[in-house]
Coordinates of C-alpha atoms in Angstrom, one line a residue:
X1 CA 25.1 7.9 -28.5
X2 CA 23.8 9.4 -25.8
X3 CA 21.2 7.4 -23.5
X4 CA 18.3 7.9 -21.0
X5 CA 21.0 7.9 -18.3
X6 CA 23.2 10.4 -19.1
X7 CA 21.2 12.9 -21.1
X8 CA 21.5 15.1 -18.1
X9 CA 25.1 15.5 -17.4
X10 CA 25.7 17.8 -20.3
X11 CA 22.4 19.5 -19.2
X12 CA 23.7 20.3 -15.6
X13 CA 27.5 21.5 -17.4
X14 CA 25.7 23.9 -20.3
X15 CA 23.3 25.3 -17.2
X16 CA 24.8 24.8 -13.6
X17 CA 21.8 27.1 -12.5
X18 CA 19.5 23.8 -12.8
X19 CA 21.7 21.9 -10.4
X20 CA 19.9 22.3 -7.4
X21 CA 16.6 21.5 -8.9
X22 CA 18.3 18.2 -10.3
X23 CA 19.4 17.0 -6.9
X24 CA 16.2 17.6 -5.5
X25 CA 14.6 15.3 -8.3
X26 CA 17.1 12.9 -7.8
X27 CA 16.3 12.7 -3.4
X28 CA 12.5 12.9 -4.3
X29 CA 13.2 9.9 -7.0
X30 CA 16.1 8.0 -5.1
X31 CA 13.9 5.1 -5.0
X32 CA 12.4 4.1 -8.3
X33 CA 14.5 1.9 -10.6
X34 CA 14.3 4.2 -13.6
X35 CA 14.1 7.9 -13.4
X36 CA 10.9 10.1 -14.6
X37 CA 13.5 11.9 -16.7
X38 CA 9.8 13.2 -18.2
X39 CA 9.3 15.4 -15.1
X40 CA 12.8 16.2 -14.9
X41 CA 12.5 17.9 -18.4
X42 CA 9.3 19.2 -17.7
X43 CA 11.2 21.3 -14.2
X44 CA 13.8 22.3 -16.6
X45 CA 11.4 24.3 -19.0
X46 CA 10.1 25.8 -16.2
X47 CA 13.1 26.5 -15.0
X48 CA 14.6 28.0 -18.5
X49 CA 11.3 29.5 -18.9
X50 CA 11.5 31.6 -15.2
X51 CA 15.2 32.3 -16.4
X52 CA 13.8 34.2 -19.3
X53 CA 11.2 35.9 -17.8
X54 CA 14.1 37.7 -15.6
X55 CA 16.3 38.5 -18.5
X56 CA 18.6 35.9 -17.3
X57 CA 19.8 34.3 -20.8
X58 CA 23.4 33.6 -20.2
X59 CA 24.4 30.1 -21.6
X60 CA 21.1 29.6 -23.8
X61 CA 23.2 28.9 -26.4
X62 CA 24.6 26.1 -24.7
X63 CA 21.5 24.5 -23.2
X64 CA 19.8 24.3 -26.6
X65 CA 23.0 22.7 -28.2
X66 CA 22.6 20.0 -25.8
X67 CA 19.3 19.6 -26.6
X68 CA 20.2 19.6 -30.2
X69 CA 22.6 17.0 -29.4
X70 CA 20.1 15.0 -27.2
X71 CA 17.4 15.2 -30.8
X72 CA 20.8 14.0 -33.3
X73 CA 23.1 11.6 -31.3
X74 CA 20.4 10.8 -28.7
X75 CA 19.2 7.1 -28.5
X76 CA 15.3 6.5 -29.3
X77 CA 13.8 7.3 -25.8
X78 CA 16.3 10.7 -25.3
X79 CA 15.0 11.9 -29.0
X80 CA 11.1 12.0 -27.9
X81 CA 12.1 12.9 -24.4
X82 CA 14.0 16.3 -26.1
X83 CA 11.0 16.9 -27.7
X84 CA 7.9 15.5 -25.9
X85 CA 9.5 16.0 -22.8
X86 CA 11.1 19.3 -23.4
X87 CA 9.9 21.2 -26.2
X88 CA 6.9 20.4 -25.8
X89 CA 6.5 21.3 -21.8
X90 CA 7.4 24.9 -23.0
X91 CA 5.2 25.5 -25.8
X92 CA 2.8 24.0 -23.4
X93 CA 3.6 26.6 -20.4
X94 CA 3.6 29.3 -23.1
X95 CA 0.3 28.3 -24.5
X96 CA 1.8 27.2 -27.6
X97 CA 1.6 29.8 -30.1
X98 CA 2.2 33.7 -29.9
X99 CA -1.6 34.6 -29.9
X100 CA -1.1 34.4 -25.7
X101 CA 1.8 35.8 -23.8
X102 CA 2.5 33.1 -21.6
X103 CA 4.8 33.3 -17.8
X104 CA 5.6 36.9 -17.2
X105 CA 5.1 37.9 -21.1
X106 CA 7.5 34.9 -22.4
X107 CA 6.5 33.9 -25.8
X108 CA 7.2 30.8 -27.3
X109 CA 8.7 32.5 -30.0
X110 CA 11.6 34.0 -27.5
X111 CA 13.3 30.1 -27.1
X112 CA 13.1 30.0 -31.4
X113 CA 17.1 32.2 -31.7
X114 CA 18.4 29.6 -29.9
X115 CA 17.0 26.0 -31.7
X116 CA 19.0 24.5 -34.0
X117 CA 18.0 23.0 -37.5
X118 CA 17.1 19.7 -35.7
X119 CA 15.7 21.2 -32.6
X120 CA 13.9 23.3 -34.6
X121 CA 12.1 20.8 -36.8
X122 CA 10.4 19.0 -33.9
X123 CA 9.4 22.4 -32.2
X124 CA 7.9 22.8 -35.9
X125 CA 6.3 19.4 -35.7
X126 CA 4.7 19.8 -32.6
X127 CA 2.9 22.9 -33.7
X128 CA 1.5 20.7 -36.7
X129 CA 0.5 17.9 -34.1
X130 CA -1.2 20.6 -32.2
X131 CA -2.9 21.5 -35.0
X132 CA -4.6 18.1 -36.2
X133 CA -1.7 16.7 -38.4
X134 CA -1.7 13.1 -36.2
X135 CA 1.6 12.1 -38.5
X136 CA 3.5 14.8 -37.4
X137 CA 5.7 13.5 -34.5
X138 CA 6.3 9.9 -35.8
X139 CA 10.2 9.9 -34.5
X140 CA 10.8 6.9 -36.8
X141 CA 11.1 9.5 -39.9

């Protein structure tokens, strides 16, 4: 299972890129007891999202199958942080549907190739969130 404390190592090994941004969180944060890993994910969508706005997709494919591995083998608080935390700081960047061309002419729609089947289900239930459906990002189902 992976937990609130190590959810980023496979992060910083699928996208070395994010390193430097990560050790700066870690300074800025060096002294609260538990991590904003929140804001962390939050930098990282940035980050991914400025990474596709270049053209610079190498290793997407790996970042997203560790977040598909933070939303299956993840313990409760690394689940909603993949997808409250992550997911949902891009589709928030982006404006959260394909009616606006978010940063630089990214689209939400430009991360969907690379979710997988659980990643994708909570992108999916976010949309429904946003659009009334209160229910739809219970993690206990």
């Amino acid at each position: 299972m992976i937990e609130r404390d190590e959810m980023f190592a496979p992060m910083l090994e699928a996208d070395p890129s994010f390193i430097g941004q990560w050790q700066t969180f870690l300074a800025d944060y060096s002294d609260e007891p538990d991590l904003p890993q929140y804001l962390a994910l939050g930098d990282l969508a940035l980050h991914l999202i400025d990474r596709m706005r270049r053209g610079d997709i190498a290793n997407f494919d790996k970042v997203f199958e560790v977040v598909e591995r933070w939303h299956i083998d993840g313990d409760e608080y690394v689940q909603e942080a993949a997808t409250v935390g992550f997911l949902e700081s891009i589709q928030n960047h982006l404006g959260g549907n394909d009616r606006f061309k978010g940063d630089g002419g990214v689209r939400a729609s430009d991360f969907e190739p690379y979710l997988g089947p659980e990643t994708r289900k909570w992108w999916d239930k976010l949309y429904r969130f946003w659009e009334g459906d209160s229910s739809a990002l219970r993690f206990d189902t």
